[in-house]
Short mmCIF file of N, CA and C in Angstrom, two decimals:
data_model
loop_
_atom_site.label_atom_id
_atom_site.label_comp_id
_atom_site.label_asym_id
_atom_site.label_seq_id
_atom_site.Cartn_x
_atom_site.Cartn_y
_atom_site.Cartn_z
N MET A 144 19.17 -9.92 -0.42
CA MET A 144 17.78 -9.58 -0.14
C MET A 144 17.58 -8.09 -0.40
N LYS A 145 16.48 -7.77 -1.06
CA LYS A 145 16.15 -6.37 -1.36
C LYS A 145 15.81 -5.64 -0.06
N ILE A 146 16.01 -4.32 -0.07
CA ILE A 146 15.69 -3.48 1.09
C ILE A 146 14.25 -3.68 1.53
N THR A 147 13.33 -3.69 0.56
CA THR A 147 11.91 -3.81 0.90
C THR A 147 11.61 -5.15 1.57
N GLU A 148 12.24 -6.22 1.09
CA GLU A 148 12.03 -7.55 1.70
C GLU A 148 12.61 -7.59 3.11
N LEU A 149 13.79 -7.01 3.28
CA LEU A 149 14.44 -6.97 4.59
C LEU A 149 13.58 -6.19 5.59
N VAL A 150 13.14 -5.01 5.19
CA VAL A 150 12.30 -4.19 6.07
C VAL A 150 10.99 -4.92 6.38
N ALA A 151 10.40 -5.56 5.37
CA ALA A 151 9.14 -6.30 5.59
C ALA A 151 9.35 -7.40 6.63
N SER A 152 10.50 -8.04 6.62
CA SER A 152 10.75 -9.15 7.54
C SER A 152 10.74 -8.71 9.00
N PHE A 153 11.23 -7.51 9.29
CA PHE A 153 11.18 -7.08 10.69
C PHE A 153 10.02 -6.12 10.99
N ALA A 154 9.33 -5.63 9.95
CA ALA A 154 8.16 -4.76 10.17
C ALA A 154 6.89 -5.57 10.41
N GLN A 155 6.78 -6.72 9.76
CA GLN A 155 5.55 -7.49 9.85
C GLN A 155 5.14 -7.81 11.29
N PRO A 156 6.04 -8.32 12.14
CA PRO A 156 5.63 -8.60 13.53
C PRO A 156 5.17 -7.34 14.28
N VAL A 157 5.80 -6.21 14.01
CA VAL A 157 5.44 -4.94 14.66
C VAL A 157 4.04 -4.51 14.20
N VAL A 158 3.80 -4.59 12.91
CA VAL A 158 2.51 -4.21 12.34
C VAL A 158 1.41 -5.10 12.91
N GLU A 159 1.66 -6.41 12.94
CA GLU A 159 0.66 -7.35 13.45
C GLU A 159 0.41 -7.17 14.94
N ALA A 160 1.46 -6.84 15.70
CA ALA A 160 1.31 -6.59 17.14
C ALA A 160 0.42 -5.38 17.40
N ASN A 161 0.29 -4.51 16.39
CA ASN A 161 -0.57 -3.33 16.50
C ASN A 161 -1.94 -3.55 15.84
N GLY A 162 -2.29 -4.81 15.60
CA GLY A 162 -3.62 -5.15 15.10
C GLY A 162 -3.85 -4.89 13.62
N CYS A 163 -2.77 -4.75 12.87
CA CYS A 163 -2.89 -4.48 11.44
C CYS A 163 -2.17 -5.57 10.64
N SER A 164 -2.29 -5.49 9.33
CA SER A 164 -1.51 -6.38 8.46
C SER A 164 -0.65 -5.51 7.55
N LEU A 165 0.50 -6.05 7.18
CA LEU A 165 1.42 -5.33 6.30
C LEU A 165 0.99 -5.59 4.86
N TRP A 166 0.60 -4.55 4.15
CA TRP A 166 0.16 -4.70 2.77
C TRP A 166 1.35 -4.65 1.82
N ASP A 167 2.26 -3.68 2.03
CA ASP A 167 3.39 -3.52 1.11
C ASP A 167 4.47 -2.67 1.76
N VAL A 168 5.68 -2.80 1.26
CA VAL A 168 6.80 -1.94 1.64
C VAL A 168 7.36 -1.35 0.35
N GLU A 169 7.57 -0.05 0.36
CA GLU A 169 8.05 0.65 -0.84
C GLU A 169 9.27 1.48 -0.46
N TYR A 170 10.29 1.41 -1.30
CA TYR A 170 11.46 2.27 -1.13
C TYR A 170 11.67 2.96 -2.47
N VAL A 171 11.41 4.27 -2.52
CA VAL A 171 11.43 4.99 -3.80
C VAL A 171 12.15 6.32 -3.67
N ARG A 172 12.62 6.79 -4.80
CA ARG A 172 13.21 8.12 -4.88
C ARG A 172 12.18 9.03 -5.52
N GLU A 173 11.94 10.17 -4.86
CA GLU A 173 11.04 11.19 -5.40
C GLU A 173 11.79 12.50 -5.37
N GLY A 174 12.15 12.98 -6.55
CA GLY A 174 13.01 14.16 -6.63
C GLY A 174 14.38 13.79 -6.09
N SER A 175 14.86 14.58 -5.14
CA SER A 175 16.18 14.28 -4.57
C SER A 175 16.08 13.49 -3.27
N ASP A 176 14.87 13.16 -2.84
CA ASP A 176 14.66 12.47 -1.56
C ASP A 176 14.27 11.01 -1.76
N TYR A 177 14.67 10.19 -0.78
CA TYR A 177 14.27 8.79 -0.75
C TYR A 177 13.20 8.60 0.32
N PHE A 178 12.25 7.71 0.04
CA PHE A 178 11.16 7.43 0.98
C PHE A 178 11.05 5.93 1.20
N LEU A 179 10.96 5.56 2.47
CA LEU A 179 10.65 4.19 2.86
C LEU A 179 9.23 4.24 3.41
N ARG A 180 8.32 3.49 2.78
CA ARG A 180 6.92 3.53 3.19
C ARG A 180 6.42 2.13 3.52
N LEU A 181 5.73 2.05 4.64
CA LEU A 181 5.00 0.84 4.99
C LEU A 181 3.54 1.13 4.69
N TYR A 182 2.89 0.25 3.95
CA TYR A 182 1.45 0.35 3.71
C TYR A 182 0.77 -0.70 4.55
N ILE A 183 -0.17 -0.27 5.39
CA ILE A 183 -0.82 -1.17 6.32
C ILE A 183 -2.32 -1.24 6.06
N ASP A 184 -2.93 -2.29 6.58
CA ASP A 184 -4.35 -2.50 6.38
C ASP A 184 -4.92 -3.14 7.64
N LYS A 185 -6.21 -2.98 7.86
CA LYS A 185 -6.90 -3.73 8.91
C LYS A 185 -8.39 -3.72 8.64
N GLU A 186 -9.05 -4.71 9.19
CA GLU A 186 -10.50 -4.81 9.05
C GLU A 186 -11.12 -3.53 9.60
N GLY A 187 -12.00 -2.91 8.83
CA GLY A 187 -12.63 -1.67 9.27
C GLY A 187 -11.84 -0.43 8.91
N GLY A 188 -10.63 -0.60 8.39
CA GLY A 188 -9.83 0.54 7.94
C GLY A 188 -8.79 1.02 8.94
N VAL A 189 -7.77 1.63 8.41
CA VAL A 189 -6.63 2.15 9.17
C VAL A 189 -6.90 3.63 9.47
N ASP A 190 -6.50 4.08 10.67
CA ASP A 190 -6.59 5.51 10.97
C ASP A 190 -5.22 6.04 11.37
N ILE A 191 -5.16 7.32 11.63
CA ILE A 191 -3.88 7.98 11.91
C ILE A 191 -3.22 7.43 13.18
N THR A 192 -4.01 6.99 14.16
CA THR A 192 -3.40 6.44 15.38
C THR A 192 -2.69 5.13 15.10
N ASP A 193 -3.22 4.32 14.16
CA ASP A 193 -2.53 3.08 13.76
C ASP A 193 -1.18 3.43 13.12
N CYS A 194 -1.20 4.37 12.20
CA CYS A 194 0.03 4.77 11.50
C CYS A 194 1.05 5.32 12.48
N GLU A 195 0.60 6.15 13.41
CA GLU A 195 1.50 6.76 14.39
C GLU A 195 2.10 5.70 15.32
N ALA A 196 1.29 4.77 15.81
CA ALA A 196 1.78 3.73 16.73
C ALA A 196 2.83 2.85 16.06
N ILE A 197 2.58 2.48 14.82
CA ILE A 197 3.53 1.63 14.10
C ILE A 197 4.80 2.40 13.76
N SER A 198 4.65 3.67 13.39
CA SER A 198 5.81 4.49 13.10
C SER A 198 6.71 4.61 14.33
N ARG A 199 6.11 4.88 15.50
CA ARG A 199 6.88 5.01 16.74
C ARG A 199 7.57 3.70 17.12
N ALA A 200 6.87 2.58 16.89
CA ALA A 200 7.45 1.28 17.22
C ALA A 200 8.58 0.90 16.26
N MET A 201 8.48 1.34 15.01
CA MET A 201 9.48 1.00 14.00
C MET A 201 10.73 1.85 14.07
N ASP A 202 10.61 3.10 14.54
CA ASP A 202 11.77 4.01 14.56
C ASP A 202 13.01 3.41 15.22
N PRO A 203 12.92 2.89 16.46
CA PRO A 203 14.13 2.33 17.07
C PRO A 203 14.64 1.07 16.35
N ILE A 204 13.75 0.31 15.76
CA ILE A 204 14.16 -0.89 15.03
C ILE A 204 14.93 -0.50 13.77
N LEU A 205 14.43 0.51 13.05
CA LEU A 205 15.13 0.98 11.86
C LEU A 205 16.49 1.57 12.23
N ASP A 206 16.56 2.28 13.35
CA ASP A 206 17.84 2.83 13.81
C ASP A 206 18.83 1.72 14.12
N GLU A 207 18.34 0.67 14.78
CA GLU A 207 19.22 -0.43 15.17
C GLU A 207 19.66 -1.26 13.97
N LYS A 208 18.72 -1.65 13.13
CA LYS A 208 19.02 -2.54 12.00
C LYS A 208 19.70 -1.80 10.84
N ASP A 209 19.41 -0.49 10.72
CA ASP A 209 20.04 0.38 9.73
C ASP A 209 20.08 -0.24 8.32
N PRO A 210 18.90 -0.57 7.74
CA PRO A 210 18.89 -1.27 6.46
C PRO A 210 19.23 -0.41 5.24
N ILE A 211 19.27 0.93 5.42
CA ILE A 211 19.50 1.84 4.30
C ILE A 211 20.63 2.80 4.67
N SER A 212 21.66 2.83 3.84
CA SER A 212 22.82 3.66 4.17
C SER A 212 22.58 5.15 3.96
N GLU A 213 21.87 5.54 2.89
CA GLU A 213 21.63 6.96 2.66
C GLU A 213 20.47 7.46 3.53
N SER A 214 20.31 8.78 3.59
CA SER A 214 19.21 9.33 4.39
C SER A 214 17.90 9.16 3.64
N TYR A 215 16.82 9.00 4.40
CA TYR A 215 15.50 8.78 3.80
C TYR A 215 14.42 9.24 4.76
N HIS A 216 13.22 9.40 4.23
CA HIS A 216 12.05 9.74 5.03
C HIS A 216 11.28 8.44 5.26
N PHE A 217 10.80 8.23 6.48
CA PHE A 217 10.03 7.03 6.80
C PHE A 217 8.57 7.40 7.00
N GLU A 218 7.67 6.68 6.33
CA GLU A 218 6.24 6.95 6.44
C GLU A 218 5.47 5.64 6.62
N VAL A 219 4.42 5.70 7.42
CA VAL A 219 3.49 4.58 7.54
C VAL A 219 2.15 5.09 7.03
N CYS A 220 1.59 4.37 6.05
CA CYS A 220 0.39 4.83 5.36
C CYS A 220 -0.66 3.72 5.29
N SER A 221 -1.90 4.12 5.10
CA SER A 221 -2.96 3.16 4.81
C SER A 221 -2.76 2.64 3.39
N ALA A 222 -3.09 1.38 3.19
CA ALA A 222 -3.02 0.81 1.84
C ALA A 222 -4.01 1.51 0.91
N GLY A 223 -5.08 2.07 1.48
CA GLY A 223 -6.03 2.86 0.70
C GLY A 223 -7.08 2.01 0.00
N LEU A 224 -8.17 2.66 -0.37
CA LEU A 224 -9.26 1.97 -1.04
C LEU A 224 -8.90 1.56 -2.46
N GLU A 225 -8.07 2.37 -3.11
CA GLU A 225 -7.67 2.05 -4.49
C GLU A 225 -6.23 1.54 -4.52
N ARG A 226 -5.96 0.58 -3.65
CA ARG A 226 -4.62 0.02 -3.52
C ARG A 226 -4.20 -0.78 -4.74
N THR A 227 -2.90 -0.86 -4.94
CA THR A 227 -2.33 -1.64 -6.03
C THR A 227 -2.31 -3.11 -5.64
N LEU A 228 -2.70 -3.96 -6.58
CA LEU A 228 -2.64 -5.41 -6.38
C LEU A 228 -1.33 -5.89 -6.98
N LYS A 229 -0.53 -6.63 -6.20
CA LYS A 229 0.79 -7.06 -6.68
C LYS A 229 0.99 -8.57 -6.58
N ARG A 230 0.66 -9.14 -5.42
CA ARG A 230 0.94 -10.55 -5.16
C ARG A 230 -0.25 -11.43 -5.53
N PRO A 231 -0.01 -12.71 -5.85
CA PRO A 231 -1.13 -13.61 -6.17
C PRO A 231 -2.23 -13.58 -5.09
N GLY A 232 -1.86 -13.50 -3.83
CA GLY A 232 -2.84 -13.45 -2.75
C GLY A 232 -3.72 -12.21 -2.81
N ASP A 233 -3.17 -11.09 -3.30
CA ASP A 233 -3.95 -9.86 -3.47
C ASP A 233 -5.06 -10.09 -4.48
N PHE A 234 -4.70 -10.73 -5.60
CA PHE A 234 -5.67 -10.98 -6.66
C PHE A 234 -6.75 -11.96 -6.20
N GLU A 235 -6.34 -12.99 -5.47
CA GLU A 235 -7.30 -13.97 -4.95
C GLU A 235 -8.28 -13.30 -3.99
N ARG A 236 -7.75 -12.46 -3.10
CA ARG A 236 -8.58 -11.80 -2.09
C ARG A 236 -9.64 -10.89 -2.72
N PHE A 237 -9.28 -10.25 -3.82
CA PHE A 237 -10.18 -9.26 -4.42
C PHE A 237 -10.83 -9.73 -5.72
N MET A 238 -10.89 -11.06 -5.92
CA MET A 238 -11.56 -11.61 -7.10
C MET A 238 -13.01 -11.12 -7.12
N GLY A 239 -13.47 -10.67 -8.28
CA GLY A 239 -14.83 -10.14 -8.41
C GLY A 239 -14.95 -8.66 -8.10
N SER A 240 -13.85 -8.03 -7.72
CA SER A 240 -13.86 -6.61 -7.37
C SER A 240 -13.62 -5.73 -8.59
N PRO A 241 -14.14 -4.49 -8.55
CA PRO A 241 -13.84 -3.53 -9.62
C PRO A 241 -12.35 -3.15 -9.58
N ILE A 242 -11.71 -3.12 -10.74
CA ILE A 242 -10.29 -2.79 -10.84
C ILE A 242 -10.07 -1.81 -11.99
N THR A 243 -8.90 -1.20 -11.99
CA THR A 243 -8.41 -0.42 -13.12
C THR A 243 -7.11 -1.08 -13.54
N ILE A 244 -7.00 -1.35 -14.83
CA ILE A 244 -5.80 -1.96 -15.39
C ILE A 244 -5.09 -0.90 -16.20
N LYS A 245 -3.83 -0.63 -15.85
CA LYS A 245 -3.02 0.31 -16.63
C LYS A 245 -2.08 -0.52 -17.50
N LEU A 246 -2.05 -0.20 -18.78
CA LEU A 246 -1.24 -0.95 -19.74
C LEU A 246 -0.02 -0.14 -20.18
N TYR A 247 1.01 -0.87 -20.59
CA TYR A 247 2.20 -0.21 -21.13
C TYR A 247 1.90 0.42 -22.49
N ARG A 248 1.11 -0.30 -23.33
CA ARG A 248 0.74 0.20 -24.65
C ARG A 248 -0.77 0.18 -24.78
N PRO A 249 -1.33 1.14 -25.51
CA PRO A 249 -2.79 1.20 -25.64
C PRO A 249 -3.38 -0.07 -26.28
N ARG A 250 -4.56 -0.42 -25.83
CA ARG A 250 -5.35 -1.50 -26.43
C ARG A 250 -6.69 -0.86 -26.80
N ASN A 251 -7.05 -0.96 -28.06
CA ASN A 251 -8.27 -0.28 -28.57
C ASN A 251 -8.24 1.22 -28.21
N GLY A 252 -7.04 1.81 -28.28
CA GLY A 252 -6.89 3.24 -28.03
C GLY A 252 -6.82 3.64 -26.57
N LEU A 253 -6.89 2.68 -25.66
CA LEU A 253 -6.88 3.00 -24.22
C LEU A 253 -5.68 2.39 -23.50
N LYS A 254 -5.08 3.19 -22.63
CA LYS A 254 -3.98 2.67 -21.79
C LYS A 254 -4.47 2.33 -20.39
N GLU A 255 -5.70 2.74 -20.08
CA GLU A 255 -6.28 2.47 -18.77
C GLU A 255 -7.70 1.96 -18.97
N LEU A 256 -7.95 0.76 -18.44
CA LEU A 256 -9.26 0.13 -18.64
C LEU A 256 -9.91 -0.22 -17.31
N PRO A 257 -11.17 0.19 -17.12
CA PRO A 257 -11.90 -0.25 -15.94
C PRO A 257 -12.46 -1.65 -16.21
N GLY A 258 -12.55 -2.44 -15.17
CA GLY A 258 -13.10 -3.77 -15.33
C GLY A 258 -13.42 -4.40 -13.99
N VAL A 259 -13.77 -5.68 -14.05
CA VAL A 259 -14.02 -6.47 -12.85
C VAL A 259 -13.06 -7.65 -12.91
N LEU A 260 -12.31 -7.87 -11.85
CA LEU A 260 -11.33 -8.95 -11.80
C LEU A 260 -12.03 -10.30 -11.84
N LYS A 261 -11.72 -11.09 -12.86
CA LYS A 261 -12.36 -12.39 -13.05
C LYS A 261 -11.38 -13.56 -12.92
N GLY A 262 -10.08 -13.29 -13.08
CA GLY A 262 -9.13 -14.38 -12.99
C GLY A 262 -7.70 -13.90 -12.88
N TYR A 263 -6.87 -14.75 -12.28
CA TYR A 263 -5.44 -14.46 -12.17
C TYR A 263 -4.71 -15.80 -12.27
N ASP A 264 -3.77 -15.87 -13.20
CA ASP A 264 -3.02 -17.11 -13.38
C ASP A 264 -1.57 -16.77 -13.73
N ASN A 265 -0.71 -16.88 -12.73
CA ASN A 265 0.73 -16.69 -12.95
C ASN A 265 1.06 -15.39 -13.69
N GLY A 266 0.42 -14.30 -13.27
CA GLY A 266 0.69 -12.99 -13.87
C GLY A 266 -0.31 -12.57 -14.93
N LYS A 267 -1.04 -13.53 -15.52
CA LYS A 267 -2.08 -13.20 -16.49
C LYS A 267 -3.33 -12.76 -15.73
N ILE A 268 -3.92 -11.66 -16.17
CA ILE A 268 -5.09 -11.11 -15.50
C ILE A 268 -6.28 -11.17 -16.45
N THR A 269 -7.36 -11.74 -15.97
CA THR A 269 -8.59 -11.78 -16.76
C THR A 269 -9.59 -10.84 -16.10
N ALA A 270 -10.19 -9.99 -16.93
CA ALA A 270 -11.14 -9.01 -16.42
C ALA A 270 -12.33 -8.89 -17.37
N GLU A 271 -13.46 -8.57 -16.78
CA GLU A 271 -14.64 -8.26 -17.56
C GLU A 271 -14.63 -6.75 -17.76
N CYS A 272 -14.38 -6.34 -19.00
CA CYS A 272 -14.30 -4.92 -19.34
C CYS A 272 -15.48 -4.61 -20.25
N GLY A 273 -16.46 -3.93 -19.67
CA GLY A 273 -17.69 -3.70 -20.43
C GLY A 273 -18.41 -5.02 -20.60
N LYS A 274 -18.64 -5.39 -21.86
CA LYS A 274 -19.37 -6.65 -22.13
C LYS A 274 -18.44 -7.78 -22.54
N GLU A 275 -17.12 -7.52 -22.58
CA GLU A 275 -16.22 -8.59 -23.00
C GLU A 275 -15.26 -9.02 -21.90
N ILE A 276 -14.86 -10.28 -21.97
CA ILE A 276 -13.88 -10.83 -21.04
C ILE A 276 -12.53 -10.79 -21.76
N ILE A 277 -11.55 -10.13 -21.13
CA ILE A 277 -10.23 -9.95 -21.75
C ILE A 277 -9.18 -10.53 -20.82
N THR A 278 -8.25 -11.28 -21.39
CA THR A 278 -7.10 -11.77 -20.62
C THR A 278 -5.88 -10.96 -21.06
N PHE A 279 -5.20 -10.38 -20.08
CA PHE A 279 -4.03 -9.56 -20.33
C PHE A 279 -2.78 -10.35 -19.92
N GLU A 280 -1.79 -10.38 -20.80
CA GLU A 280 -0.51 -11.01 -20.47
C GLU A 280 0.22 -10.15 -19.45
N LYS A 281 1.01 -10.78 -18.63
CA LYS A 281 1.79 -10.07 -17.61
C LYS A 281 2.62 -8.94 -18.24
N SER A 282 3.19 -9.19 -19.41
CA SER A 282 4.05 -8.20 -20.07
C SER A 282 3.29 -6.96 -20.56
N GLU A 283 1.97 -7.04 -20.66
CA GLU A 283 1.16 -5.90 -21.11
C GLU A 283 0.80 -4.96 -19.97
N VAL A 284 0.78 -5.49 -18.75
CA VAL A 284 0.18 -4.78 -17.61
C VAL A 284 1.23 -4.03 -16.80
N ALA A 285 1.04 -2.72 -16.71
CA ALA A 285 1.93 -1.88 -15.90
C ALA A 285 1.50 -1.91 -14.43
N LEU A 286 0.17 -1.93 -14.20
CA LEU A 286 -0.35 -1.80 -12.83
C LEU A 286 -1.80 -2.23 -12.80
N VAL A 287 -2.19 -2.85 -11.69
CA VAL A 287 -3.59 -3.17 -11.44
C VAL A 287 -3.92 -2.63 -10.05
N ARG A 288 -5.00 -1.87 -9.96
CA ARG A 288 -5.40 -1.38 -8.66
C ARG A 288 -6.91 -1.49 -8.50
N LEU A 289 -7.33 -1.54 -7.25
CA LEU A 289 -8.76 -1.58 -6.97
C LEU A 289 -9.39 -0.27 -7.42
N ARG A 290 -10.64 -0.31 -7.79
CA ARG A 290 -11.36 0.88 -8.24
C ARG A 290 -12.60 1.04 -7.36
N VAL A 291 -12.76 2.21 -6.81
CA VAL A 291 -13.93 2.49 -5.99
C VAL A 291 -15.02 3.04 -6.88
N GLU A 292 -16.20 2.44 -6.76
CA GLU A 292 -17.34 2.91 -7.53
C GLU A 292 -18.31 3.62 -6.59
N PHE A 293 -18.81 4.77 -7.02
CA PHE A 293 -19.75 5.53 -6.19
C PHE A 293 -21.14 5.39 -6.74
#
């Protein structure tokens, strides 16, 4: 089991007990440091007290379970308005929402396309980009995230 899956398995009940939902778990190296991040969400939005309460509740659990051998920084963050969509449920939940699609290789000279999420099928993403409907293969797409329009 991957570190992120293991941490998610014991973080989810803690996050839910604090009135939030677990959006994602990330374990990444940035420079010479490693970061373990929980991304949380809740109806009406997450604030600093939510992040602090979950962080305090998770500290002794992480110490006890010790899922990561090297030293790391632990952070609890809001999933944010422009969150990354990863799981099929994410795409279903935000169908019809404005998104930004980042591609590995340019299409029509662009590596980043704004659109509206119109479909998701086993990794294929369909979006309305301008006046055309485009289906992107899973292998083309580096990242899909929500886009806030002002």
